Amino acid sequence: MTGHGGAGGEYKDLVVFLAAAGVMVPLFNRLRISPILGFLAAGVLLGPDGLARLSESAPWLAWLTISDAGQIRSLSELGVAFLLFMIGLELSWERLRSMRRLVFGLGLTQVAACAVALAALFVLMGQPLVSATVLGMGLALSSTAVVMPVLAERGRVRTASGRATFAVLLAQDLAVAPILITVTVLAALAQGGGDIDAGTLRTALLTLVPAAIGLALLVGLGRLVLRPMFRSVAKAKARGQGQEMFVAASLLVVVGAGVAAQAAGLSMSLGALIAGVLLAETEFRREVELAIEPFRGLLLGVFFVGVGIGLDLDAVAANPLGVFGLAAALTGIKVAMIFGAARLWGVKRKAAVETALVLGPAGEFAFVILGAGLVEGIASPAFTGTVLVAATISIFTIPAMAALAGRLTRQATAPPDLPDEALEPTDTADKVLIVGFGRVGRLVGELLTQHGQAYLAVDSDASTVARARAEGADVFYGDAGRPEMLQLCGVDTARAVIVTMDAPAKVDEVVSAVRRLRPELILIARARDERHAERLYRLGVTDAVPETTEAALQLAENTLVDLGVPMGLVLASIHERRDRFRALFQEAMPDRADRPRKARALRSRGRS
């Protein structure tokens, strides 16, 4: 029985991949091992050097292997594109500016130093200069897809080493596009015999003209089209046409930008990165992140399965010392270069050690860049294959390198031992989160700003968000009833949440979601009436503000003042009546009676 024989055989590889994702990844999670390694291991097991070797004696095993590796590699391009798109969504100008010294200082120093050192190694191993340069640039990059999840699992993202690691990875991601363009230039030089004369240089530059035009068109069209398109989709969603339209639009942007970039002679990954950067400046950034996340994870899994399939175990068995020695050499050179660069840019010793160790192994973009070198005909297929095997083995070592770093830096704490700008908070940290930015939410935001309190708002009406952003407000489009959206908007670090929407059912949904994520967070919600306020207190709000009660109190206050009653007496009676209403709600729910007291204690601590 072959891979395509029998009913449904043409979908066999897809079924095998989904089975691997559903079995191997949960198993690795249970063992506290990075799921990326699960995908890599699945690729090795299900590839031609795994179970397929036994299929001649046991034909049924052919149904448990991936027979069309080319199809997997085609899908894996989408995985890398989705990864770069998500990276682009995080590349706001504010983030780049706050970490500029480490990103453009440490990060670019690391890329240049590692590329030169590795290229020198390959020249010493007998490779031509152009080929060695491509190999050095490809292997100078590290694995964002593996390193960041491993650091997150170990709770190291917010430490000094975590910040430095993120800055370097960010610089590497930014360097992918220039490196791919450089590969194109080197290919033109190689076709000219390697001599840099006027004709060869002109040919090399001419190869960049279509790419430059395509890049300009992609950026220009993106700025003109993306925001109106998503605004239209958001309005359709508001009319009840479903979340699937937003997902479809997001997929269209990633795949469409990638295909457009390929048509211009660029990589699909570069097109997706540009689309992500353009969308990062719009109000739809958070909603797009949620829509893309499931596809990004699954397609990136396809990429790593493809990497695992490409691990030639015969090559390892034929020359184990050479392959493992090369993996150790490239990792060792990178560790030394990264440690030196980190110390040069002011990172303390222990943080520099951890940063160097986790970034030492190769990354996923080695396969993209070296693959481009093979396509352009400037990389030796046989030697590049050996290098890629060594790179794959090095990726497998990342969790072990992180564990080694933990042992070597066991006494290290997480003080702010980086330059100040690298430790600035992200754009969602320590803000008040306003859910709903209509008339009430806008007034709340204005008063918070007047008193020096930073806020971030989220609203599900695209027109409201567009008007607010045109006035300079920090507002995003999205459904705050979803816990994932709340987390993307910074509820984990928010100082308080204010729910201002006028739809009681939606207010209840948001309040429940916030309380599941942050049980003791200050949470103030707008209520329709006393009955709704009672329900909100039952759901766990710190304070509920009933519209009918507040309107009555305001009317009474204005009337009494106009009748000549002293202002002090009027305000005292209004506050007393407001406290009486609150006490009635609390008496109905004795288990919640101390929540306002705790919240007021939190507020007083915050003021002090």
mmCIF file of C-alpha atoms in Angstrom, residues 48-419:
data_model
loop_
_atom_site.group_PDB
_atom_site.id
_atom_site.type_symbol
_atom_site.label_atom_id
_atom_site.label_comp_id
_atom_site.label_asym_id
_atom_site.label_seq_id
_atom_site.Cartn_x
_atom_site.Cartn_y
_atom_site.Cartn_z
ATOM 1 C CA PRO A 48 12.217 8.721 5.087
ATOM 2 C CA ASP A 49 14.877 7.912 7.677
ATOM 3 C CA GLY A 50 12.316 6.952 10.320
ATOM 4 C CA LEU A 51 9.439 4.501 10.080
ATOM 5 C CA ALA A 52 9.625 4.585 6.274
ATOM 6 C CA ARG A 53 12.725 2.385 6.462
ATOM 7 C CA LEU A 54 10.598 -0.405 7.873
ATOM 8 C CA SER A 55 7.729 -0.071 5.378
ATOM 9 C CA GLU A 56 9.159 -2.705 3.008
ATOM 10 C CA SER A 57 8.854 -5.400 5.644
ATOM 11 C CA ALA A 58 5.700 -3.911 7.149
ATOM 12 C CA PRO A 59 3.748 -2.153 4.339
ATOM 13 C CA TRP A 60 1.124 -0.836 6.764
ATOM 14 C CA LEU A 61 3.771 1.512 8.181
ATOM 15 C CA ALA A 62 3.557 3.512 4.928
ATOM 16 C CA TRP A 63 0.308 4.945 6.308
ATOM 17 C CA LEU A 64 2.237 6.273 9.327
ATOM 18 C CA THR A 65 4.887 8.117 7.344
ATOM 19 C CA ILE A 66 5.006 11.300 5.282
ATOM 20 C CA SER A 67 5.770 10.295 1.705
ATOM 21 C CA ASP A 68 5.622 13.693 -0.042
ATOM 22 C CA ALA A 69 8.255 15.806 1.720
ATOM 23 C CA GLY A 70 8.011 18.424 -1.033
ATOM 24 C CA GLN A 71 4.374 19.107 -0.168
ATOM 25 C CA ILE A 72 5.314 19.563 3.478
ATOM 26 C CA ARG A 73 8.084 21.985 2.522
ATOM 27 C CA SER A 74 5.657 24.028 0.438
ATOM 28 C CA LEU A 75 3.346 24.339 3.420
ATOM 29 C CA SER A 76 6.300 25.117 5.659
ATOM 30 C CA GLU A 77 6.934 28.310 3.668
ATOM 31 C CA LEU A 78 3.562 29.489 4.907
ATOM 32 C CA GLY A 79 4.622 28.638 8.467
ATOM 33 C CA VAL A 80 7.668 30.889 8.251
ATOM 34 C CA ALA A 81 5.555 33.603 6.607
ATOM 35 C CA PHE A 82 3.049 33.484 9.460
ATOM 36 C CA LEU A 83 5.865 33.647 12.015
ATOM 37 C CA LEU A 84 7.327 36.760 10.373
ATOM 38 C CA PHE A 85 3.849 38.285 10.090
ATOM 39 C CA MET A 86 3.356 37.886 13.856
ATOM 40 C CA ILE A 87 6.812 39.364 14.452
ATOM 41 C CA GLY A 88 5.854 42.300 12.230
ATOM 42 C CA LEU A 89 2.725 42.880 14.338
ATOM 43 C CA GLU A 90 4.991 43.332 17.361
ATOM 44 C CA LEU A 91 7.362 45.743 15.622
ATOM 45 C CA SER A 92 5.698 48.967 16.666
ATOM 46 C CA TRP A 93 7.849 52.083 16.402
ATOM 47 C CA GLU A 94 7.478 52.598 20.142
ATOM 48 C CA ARG A 95 8.974 49.198 20.912
ATOM 49 C CA LEU A 96 11.849 49.671 18.499
ATOM 50 C CA ARG A 97 12.553 53.118 19.910
ATOM 51 C CA SER A 98 12.520 51.938 23.532
ATOM 52 C CA MET A 99 14.982 49.112 22.775
ATOM 53 C CA ARG A 100 16.957 50.837 20.026
ATOM 54 C CA ARG A 101 20.345 50.534 21.719
ATOM 55 C CA LEU A 102 20.140 46.779 22.169
ATOM 56 C CA VAL A 103 18.298 46.037 18.925
ATOM 57 C CA PHE A 104 20.463 48.132 16.610
ATOM 58 C CA GLY A 105 23.573 47.988 18.762
ATOM 59 C CA LEU A 106 23.908 44.554 20.353
ATOM 60 C CA GLY A 107 21.654 42.811 17.834
ATOM 61 C CA LEU A 108 23.293 44.016 14.649
ATOM 62 C CA THR A 109 26.780 43.644 16.164
ATOM 63 C CA GLN A 110 25.957 40.022 16.926
ATOM 64 C CA VAL A 111 24.687 39.326 13.403
ATOM 65 C CA ALA A 112 27.734 40.900 11.767
ATOM 66 C CA ALA A 113 30.300 39.320 14.121
ATOM 67 C CA CYS A 114 28.803 35.826 13.889
ATOM 68 C CA ALA A 115 28.410 36.032 10.096
ATOM 69 C CA VAL A 116 32.065 37.052 9.628
ATOM 70 C CA ALA A 117 33.411 34.448 12.081
ATOM 71 C CA LEU A 118 31.360 31.608 10.585
ATOM 72 C CA ALA A 119 32.223 32.659 7.024
ATOM 73 C CA ALA A 120 35.902 32.538 7.988
ATOM 74 C CA LEU A 121 35.391 29.016 9.357
ATOM 75 C CA PHE A 122 33.837 27.853 6.090
ATOM 76 C CA VAL A 123 36.603 29.455 4.026
ATOM 77 C CA LEU A 124 39.127 27.513 6.134
ATOM 78 C CA MET A 125 37.070 24.386 5.355
ATOM 79 C CA GLY A 126 37.638 24.997 1.635
ATOM 80 C CA GLN A 127 34.433 26.763 0.596
ATOM 81 C CA PRO A 128 34.496 29.635 -1.932
ATOM 82 C CA LEU A 129 34.137 33.082 -0.406
ATOM 83 C CA VAL A 130 30.644 33.719 -1.824
ATOM 84 C CA SER A 131 29.329 30.348 -0.614
ATOM 85 C CA ALA A 132 30.989 30.799 2.793
ATOM 86 C CA THR A 133 29.393 34.244 3.117
ATOM 87 C CA VAL A 134 25.900 32.859 2.488
ATOM 88 C CA LEU A 135 26.486 30.022 4.958
ATOM 89 C CA GLY A 136 27.815 32.440 7.567
ATOM 90 C CA MET A 137 24.858 34.807 7.243
ATOM 91 C CA GLY A 138 22.331 31.989 7.442
ATOM 92 C CA LEU A 139 23.854 30.389 10.520
ATOM 93 C CA ALA A 140 24.421 33.731 12.300
ATOM 94 C CA LEU A 141 20.684 33.824 13.075
ATOM 95 C CA SER A 142 19.053 32.021 15.995
ATOM 96 C CA SER A 143 15.655 30.410 16.494
ATOM 97 C CA THR A 144 12.940 32.842 17.584
ATOM 98 C CA ALA A 145 10.374 30.034 17.379
ATOM 99 C CA VAL A 146 12.248 27.827 19.856
ATOM 100 C CA VAL A 147 14.164 30.257 22.091
ATOM 101 C CA MET A 148 11.261 32.479 23.153
ATOM 102 C CA PRO A 149 8.932 29.608 24.181
ATOM 103 C CA VAL A 150 11.810 27.955 26.074
ATOM 104 C CA LEU A 151 12.552 31.210 27.941
ATOM 105 C CA ALA A 152 8.840 31.648 28.667
ATOM 106 C CA GLU A 153 8.608 28.130 30.104
ATOM 107 C CA ARG A 154 11.542 28.885 32.392
ATOM 108 C CA GLY A 155 10.166 32.285 33.428
ATOM 109 C CA ARG A 156 13.156 34.145 31.989
ATOM 110 C CA VAL A 157 11.487 36.475 29.457
ATOM 111 C CA ARG A 158 11.326 39.477 31.813
ATOM 112 C CA THR A 159 14.840 39.051 33.181
ATOM 113 C CA ALA A 160 17.868 40.993 31.980
ATOM 114 C CA SER A 161 18.976 38.071 29.810
ATOM 115 C CA GLY A 162 15.441 37.669 28.471
ATOM 116 C CA ARG A 163 15.337 41.317 27.399
ATOM 117 C CA ALA A 164 18.743 41.073 25.751
ATOM 118 C CA THR A 165 17.775 37.832 24.009
ATOM 119 C CA PHE A 166 14.569 39.362 22.692
ATOM 120 C CA ALA A 167 16.454 42.414 21.415
ATOM 121 C CA VAL A 168 18.956 40.241 19.534
ATOM 122 C CA LEU A 169 16.189 38.081 18.046
ATOM 123 C CA LEU A 170 14.367 41.218 16.972
ATOM 124 C CA ALA A 171 17.512 42.496 15.220
ATOM 125 C CA GLN A 172 17.930 39.111 13.539
ATOM 126 C CA ASP A 173 14.349 39.169 12.291
ATOM 127 C CA LEU A 174 14.936 42.631 10.851
ATOM 128 C CA ALA A 175 18.138 41.365 9.214
ATOM 129 C CA VAL A 176 16.420 38.534 7.317
ATOM 130 C CA ALA A 177 15.216 40.767 4.488
ATOM 131 C CA PRO A 178 18.607 42.465 3.884
ATOM 132 C CA ILE A 179 20.325 39.072 3.997
ATOM 133 C CA LEU A 180 17.962 37.625 1.389
ATOM 134 C CA ILE A 181 18.588 40.649 -0.835
ATOM 135 C CA THR A 182 22.338 40.216 -0.290
ATOM 136 C CA VAL A 183 22.047 36.597 -1.455
ATOM 137 C CA THR A 184 20.506 37.894 -4.710
ATOM 138 C CA VAL A 185 23.407 40.328 -5.172
ATOM 139 C CA LEU A 186 25.971 37.617 -4.431
ATOM 140 C CA ALA A 187 24.295 35.379 -7.001
ATOM 141 C CA ALA A 188 24.723 38.102 -9.633
ATOM 142 C CA LEU A 189 28.372 38.505 -8.649
ATOM 143 C CA ALA A 190 28.914 34.748 -8.804
ATOM 144 C CA GLN A 191 27.429 34.626 -12.302
ATOM 145 C CA GLY A 192 29.944 37.311 -13.282
ATOM 146 C CA GLY A 193 32.776 35.056 -12.193
ATOM 147 C CA GLY A 194 33.252 36.771 -8.869
ATOM 148 C CA ASP A 195 35.008 39.800 -10.359
ATOM 149 C CA ILE A 196 33.450 43.051 -9.191
ATOM 150 C CA ASP A 197 33.780 45.056 -12.382
ATOM 151 C CA ALA A 198 31.361 47.719 -13.620
ATOM 152 C CA GLY A 199 29.319 45.263 -15.682
ATOM 153 C CA THR A 200 28.960 42.747 -12.872
ATOM 154 C CA LEU A 201 28.034 45.457 -10.406
ATOM 155 C CA ARG A 202 25.445 46.850 -12.824
ATOM 156 C CA THR A 203 23.951 43.369 -13.260
ATOM 157 C CA ALA A 204 23.799 42.911 -9.494
ATOM 158 C CA LEU A 205 22.100 46.249 -8.987
ATOM 159 C CA LEU A 206 19.617 45.577 -11.789
ATOM 160 C CA THR A 207 18.491 42.430 -10.010
ATOM 161 C CA LEU A 208 17.405 44.654 -7.126
ATOM 162 C CA VAL A 209 15.301 47.026 -9.238
ATOM 163 C CA PRO A 210 12.217 44.755 -9.495
ATOM 164 C CA ALA A 211 12.562 43.948 -5.808
ATOM 165 C CA ALA A 212 12.763 47.632 -4.859
ATOM 166 C CA ILE A 213 9.753 48.494 -7.008
ATOM 167 C CA GLY A 214 7.811 45.561 -5.592
ATOM 168 C CA LEU A 215 8.731 46.579 -2.059
ATOM 169 C CA ALA A 216 7.578 50.160 -2.636
ATOM 170 C CA LEU A 217 4.302 48.984 -4.181
ATOM 171 C CA LEU A 218 3.701 46.552 -1.324
ATOM 172 C CA VAL A 219 4.200 49.267 1.282
ATOM 173 C CA GLY A 220 2.179 51.854 -0.642
ATOM 174 C CA LEU A 221 -0.764 49.562 -1.390
ATOM 175 C CA GLY A 222 -0.676 48.238 2.157
ATOM 176 C CA ARG A 223 -1.037 51.719 3.617
ATOM 177 C CA LEU A 224 -3.920 52.489 1.258
ATOM 178 C CA VAL A 225 -5.806 49.199 1.414
ATOM 179 C CA LEU A 226 -5.327 47.441 4.754
ATOM 180 C CA ARG A 227 -7.146 49.791 7.138
ATOM 181 C CA PRO A 228 -10.239 50.312 4.891
ATOM 182 C CA MET A 229 -10.428 46.582 4.193
ATOM 183 C CA PHE A 230 -10.397 45.577 7.853
ATOM 184 C CA ARG A 231 -12.791 48.389 8.732
ATOM 185 C CA SER A 232 -15.241 46.972 6.200
ATOM 186 C CA VAL A 233 -14.779 43.467 7.581
ATOM 187 C CA ALA A 234 -15.297 44.737 11.139
ATOM 188 C CA LYS A 235 -18.574 46.402 10.136
ATOM 189 C CA ALA A 236 -19.732 43.175 8.509
ATOM 190 C CA LYS A 237 -18.812 41.321 11.698
ATOM 191 C CA ALA A 238 -20.830 43.848 13.725
ATOM 192 C CA ARG A 239 -23.842 42.984 11.567
ATOM 193 C CA GLY A 240 -23.544 39.388 12.745
ATOM 194 C CA GLN A 241 -21.715 37.877 9.802
ATOM 195 C CA GLY A 242 -19.249 36.071 12.019
ATOM 196 C CA GLN A 243 -15.629 35.891 13.106
ATOM 197 C CA GLU A 244 -14.759 33.761 10.089
ATOM 198 C CA MET A 245 -14.678 36.844 7.847
ATOM 199 C CA PHE A 246 -11.963 38.388 10.007
ATOM 200 C CA VAL A 247 -9.990 35.156 9.886
ATOM 201 C CA ALA A 248 -10.365 35.022 6.102
ATOM 202 C CA ALA A 249 -9.213 38.640 5.734
ATOM 203 C CA SER A 250 -6.182 38.002 7.932
ATOM 204 C CA LEU A 251 -5.228 34.910 5.951
ATOM 205 C CA LEU A 252 -5.678 36.880 2.730
ATOM 206 C CA VAL A 253 -3.268 39.560 3.947
ATOM 207 C CA VAL A 254 -0.534 37.070 4.925
ATOM 208 C CA VAL A 255 -0.771 34.860 1.857
ATOM 209 C CA GLY A 256 -1.497 37.740 -0.538
ATOM 210 C CA ALA A 257 1.455 39.806 0.695
ATOM 211 C CA GLY A 258 3.683 36.752 0.470
ATOM 212 C CA VAL A 259 2.634 35.925 -3.090
ATOM 213 C CA ALA A 260 3.004 39.575 -4.141
ATOM 214 C CA ALA A 261 6.512 39.653 -2.677
ATOM 215 C CA GLN A 262 7.427 36.457 -4.538
ATOM 216 C CA ALA A 263 6.148 37.953 -7.794
ATOM 217 C CA ALA A 264 8.504 40.904 -7.210
ATOM 218 C CA GLY A 265 11.459 38.602 -6.693
ATOM 219 C CA LEU A 266 11.401 38.819 -2.900
ATOM 220 C CA SER A 267 10.647 36.082 -0.386
ATOM 221 C CA MET A 268 7.164 35.227 0.873
ATOM 222 C CA SER A 269 8.487 35.746 4.404
ATOM 223 C CA LEU A 270 9.543 39.318 3.641
ATOM 224 C CA GLY A 271 6.118 40.143 2.215
ATOM 225 C CA ALA A 272 4.418 38.792 5.324
ATOM 226 C CA LEU A 273 6.791 40.764 7.575
ATOM 227 C CA ILE A 274 5.974 44.011 5.759
ATOM 228 C CA ALA A 275 2.229 43.306 6.021
ATOM 229 C CA GLY A 276 2.606 42.708 9.755
ATOM 230 C CA VAL A 277 4.519 45.957 10.278
ATOM 231 C CA LEU A 278 1.871 47.916 8.361
ATOM 232 C CA LEU A 279 -0.960 46.352 10.363
ATOM 233 C CA ALA A 280 0.877 46.965 13.652
ATOM 234 C CA GLU A 281 0.111 50.670 13.313
ATOM 235 C CA THR A 282 -3.644 50.107 12.892
ATOM 236 C CA GLU A 283 -6.428 49.602 15.413
ATOM 237 C CA PHE A 284 -6.965 46.010 14.183
ATOM 238 C CA ARG A 285 -3.602 44.719 15.346
ATOM 239 C CA ARG A 286 -4.910 42.821 18.411
ATOM 240 C CA GLU A 287 -7.852 41.227 16.600
ATOM 241 C CA VAL A 288 -5.596 40.093 13.739
ATOM 242 C CA GLU A 289 -3.187 38.504 16.227
ATOM 243 C CA LEU A 290 -6.028 36.424 17.640
ATOM 244 C CA ALA A 291 -7.276 35.433 14.199
ATOM 245 C CA ILE A 292 -3.844 34.337 12.961
ATOM 246 C CA GLU A 293 -2.474 32.629 16.081
ATOM 247 C CA PRO A 294 -3.955 29.105 15.534
ATOM 248 C CA PHE A 295 -2.807 29.000 11.907
ATOM 249 C CA ARG A 296 0.627 30.372 12.760
ATOM 250 C CA GLY A 297 1.241 27.661 15.354
ATOM 251 C CA LEU A 298 0.053 24.832 13.143
ATOM 252 C CA LEU A 299 1.856 25.981 10.000
ATOM 253 C CA LEU A 300 5.027 26.672 11.938
ATOM 254 C CA GLY A 301 4.666 23.103 13.169
ATOM 255 C CA VAL A 302 4.619 22.016 9.512
ATOM 256 C CA PHE A 303 7.868 23.943 9.039
ATOM 257 C CA PHE A 304 9.595 22.104 11.865
ATOM 258 C CA VAL A 305 8.214 18.753 10.745
ATOM 259 C CA GLY A 306 9.786 19.542 7.366
ATOM 260 C CA VAL A 307 13.072 20.347 9.107
ATOM 261 C CA GLY A 308 12.906 17.025 10.921
ATOM 262 C CA ILE A 309 12.166 15.190 7.683
ATOM 263 C CA GLY A 310 15.219 16.851 6.149
ATOM 264 C CA LEU A 311 17.508 15.492 8.884
ATOM 265 C CA ASP A 312 19.568 12.969 6.916
ATOM 266 C CA LEU A 313 20.359 10.271 9.444
ATOM 267 C CA ASP A 314 22.467 8.461 6.846
ATOM 268 C CA ALA A 315 24.735 11.520 6.664
ATOM 269 C CA VAL A 316 24.975 11.550 10.448
ATOM 270 C CA ALA A 317 25.781 7.837 10.556
ATOM 271 C CA ALA A 318 28.333 8.144 7.748
ATOM 272 C CA ASN A 319 30.254 10.969 9.422
ATOM 273 C CA PRO A 320 29.086 11.423 13.022
ATOM 274 C CA LEU A 321 32.258 13.185 14.164
ATOM 275 C CA GLY A 322 32.123 15.634 11.264
ATOM 276 C CA VAL A 323 28.419 16.473 11.676
ATOM 277 C CA PHE A 324 28.416 16.754 15.457
ATOM 278 C CA GLY A 325 31.767 18.517 15.368
ATOM 279 C CA LEU A 326 30.411 21.086 12.914
ATOM 280 C CA ALA A 327 27.293 21.595 15.088
ATOM 281 C CA ALA A 328 29.504 22.109 18.134
ATOM 282 C CA ALA A 329 31.858 24.440 16.238
ATOM 283 C CA LEU A 330 29.147 26.745 14.892
ATOM 284 C CA THR A 331 27.426 26.829 18.290
ATOM 285 C CA GLY A 332 30.690 27.501 20.115
ATOM 286 C CA ILE A 333 31.707 30.307 17.751
ATOM 287 C CA LYS A 334 28.306 31.974 18.102
ATOM 288 C CA VAL A 335 28.334 31.663 21.892
ATOM 289 C CA ALA A 336 31.741 33.350 22.049
ATOM 290 C CA MET A 337 30.744 36.131 19.622
ATOM 291 C CA ILE A 338 27.396 36.811 21.327
ATOM 292 C CA PHE A 339 28.954 36.867 24.804
ATOM 293 C CA GLY A 340 31.587 39.357 23.651
ATOM 294 C CA ALA A 341 29.008 41.554 21.907
ATOM 295 C CA ALA A 342 26.714 41.509 24.955
ATOM 296 C CA ARG A 343 29.524 42.571 27.272
ATOM 297 C CA LEU A 344 30.539 45.267 24.776
ATOM 298 C CA TRP A 345 27.025 46.735 24.894
ATOM 299 C CA GLY A 346 26.759 46.799 28.662
ATOM 300 C CA VAL A 347 25.038 43.512 29.542
ATOM 301 C CA LYS A 348 26.257 42.093 32.862
ATOM 302 C CA ARG A 349 28.269 38.874 32.833
ATOM 303 C CA LYS A 350 25.638 36.355 33.979
ATOM 304 C CA ALA A 351 22.956 37.775 31.697
ATOM 305 C CA ALA A 352 25.460 37.749 28.828
ATOM 306 C CA VAL A 353 26.269 34.067 29.496
ATOM 307 C CA GLU A 354 22.600 33.077 29.400
ATOM 308 C CA THR A 355 21.920 35.175 26.297
ATOM 309 C CA ALA A 356 24.899 33.658 24.459
ATOM 310 C CA LEU A 357 24.031 30.068 25.352
ATOM 311 C CA VAL A 358 20.385 30.170 24.239
ATOM 312 C CA LEU A 359 21.227 32.047 21.021
ATOM 313 C CA GLY A 360 24.245 29.890 20.132
ATOM 314 C CA PRO A 361 22.417 27.169 18.139
ATOM 315 C CA ALA A 362 21.190 27.820 14.612
ATOM 316 C CA GLY A 363 17.692 29.024 13.785
ATOM 317 C CA GLU A 364 14.824 28.345 11.426
ATOM 318 C CA PHE A 365 15.917 31.075 9.009
ATOM 319 C CA ALA A 366 19.105 29.145 8.257
ATOM 320 C CA PHE A 367 16.931 26.842 6.161
ATOM 321 C CA VAL A 368 15.293 29.783 4.407
ATOM 322 C CA ILE A 369 18.565 31.610 3.639
ATOM 323 C CA LEU A 370 20.588 28.535 2.717
ATOM 324 C CA GLY A 371 17.660 27.330 0.619
ATOM 325 C CA ALA A 372 17.761 30.659 -1.229
ATOM 326 C CA GLY A 373 21.506 30.160 -1.715
ATOM 327 C CA LEU A 374 20.873 26.742 -3.241
ATOM 328 C CA VAL A 375 18.188 28.144 -5.548
ATOM 329 C CA GLU A 376 20.557 30.914 -6.673
ATOM 330 C CA GLY A 377 23.273 28.334 -7.319
ATOM 331 C CA ILE A 378 25.897 29.865 -5.027
ATOM 332 C CA ALA A 379 25.919 27.193 -2.300
ATOM 333 C CA SER A 380 27.392 23.738 -2.700
ATOM 334 C CA PRO A 381 24.474 21.270 -2.406
ATOM 335 C CA ALA A 382 26.534 18.515 -0.775
ATOM 336 C CA PHE A 383 28.271 20.750 1.780
ATOM 337 C CA THR A 384 25.127 22.790 2.431
ATOM 338 C CA GLY A 385 23.252 19.557 3.155
ATOM 339 C CA THR A 386 25.835 18.643 5.794
ATOM 340 C CA VAL A 387 25.612 22.140 7.284
ATOM 341 C CA LEU A 388 21.827 21.926 7.480
ATOM 342 C CA VAL A 389 22.049 18.584 9.270
ATOM 343 C CA ALA A 390 24.432 20.163 11.787
ATOM 344 C CA ALA A 391 22.087 23.158 12.135
ATOM 345 C CA THR A 392 19.122 20.870 12.813
ATOM 346 C CA ILE A 393 21.052 19.016 15.504
ATOM 347 C CA SER A 394 21.999 22.320 17.116
ATOM 348 C CA ILE A 395 18.337 23.398 17.264
ATOM 349 C CA PHE A 396 17.588 20.228 19.242
ATOM 350 C CA THR A 397 20.070 21.414 21.884
ATOM 351 C CA ILE A 398 18.342 24.728 22.704
ATOM 352 C CA PRO A 399 16.393 23.447 25.762
ATOM 353 C CA ALA A 400 19.582 21.836 27.073
ATOM 354 C CA MET A 401 21.502 25.075 26.519
ATOM 355 C CA ALA A 402 18.816 26.986 28.444
ATOM 356 C CA ALA A 403 19.087 24.475 31.299
ATOM 357 C CA LEU A 404 22.882 24.810 31.290
ATOM 358 C CA ALA A 405 22.530 28.586 31.385
ATOM 359 C CA GLY A 406 20.222 28.237 34.373
ATOM 360 C CA ARG A 407 22.821 26.170 36.228
ATOM 361 C CA LEU A 408 25.677 28.518 35.414
ATOM 362 C CA THR A 409 23.689 31.590 36.451
ATOM 363 C CA ARG A 410 21.828 30.013 39.365
ATOM 364 C CA GLN A 411 22.697 32.880 41.708
ATOM 365 C CA ALA A 412 21.649 35.494 39.173
ATOM 366 C CA THR A 413 18.616 37.576 40.015
ATOM 367 C CA ALA A 414 16.726 39.808 37.621
ATOM 368 C CA PRO A 415 17.840 43.346 38.469
ATOM 369 C CA PRO A 416 17.637 46.056 35.831
ATOM 370 C CA ASP A 417 21.215 45.543 34.663
ATOM 371 C CA LEU A 418 20.523 46.606 31.096
ATOM 372 C CA PRO A 419 20.532 50.122 29.709
#
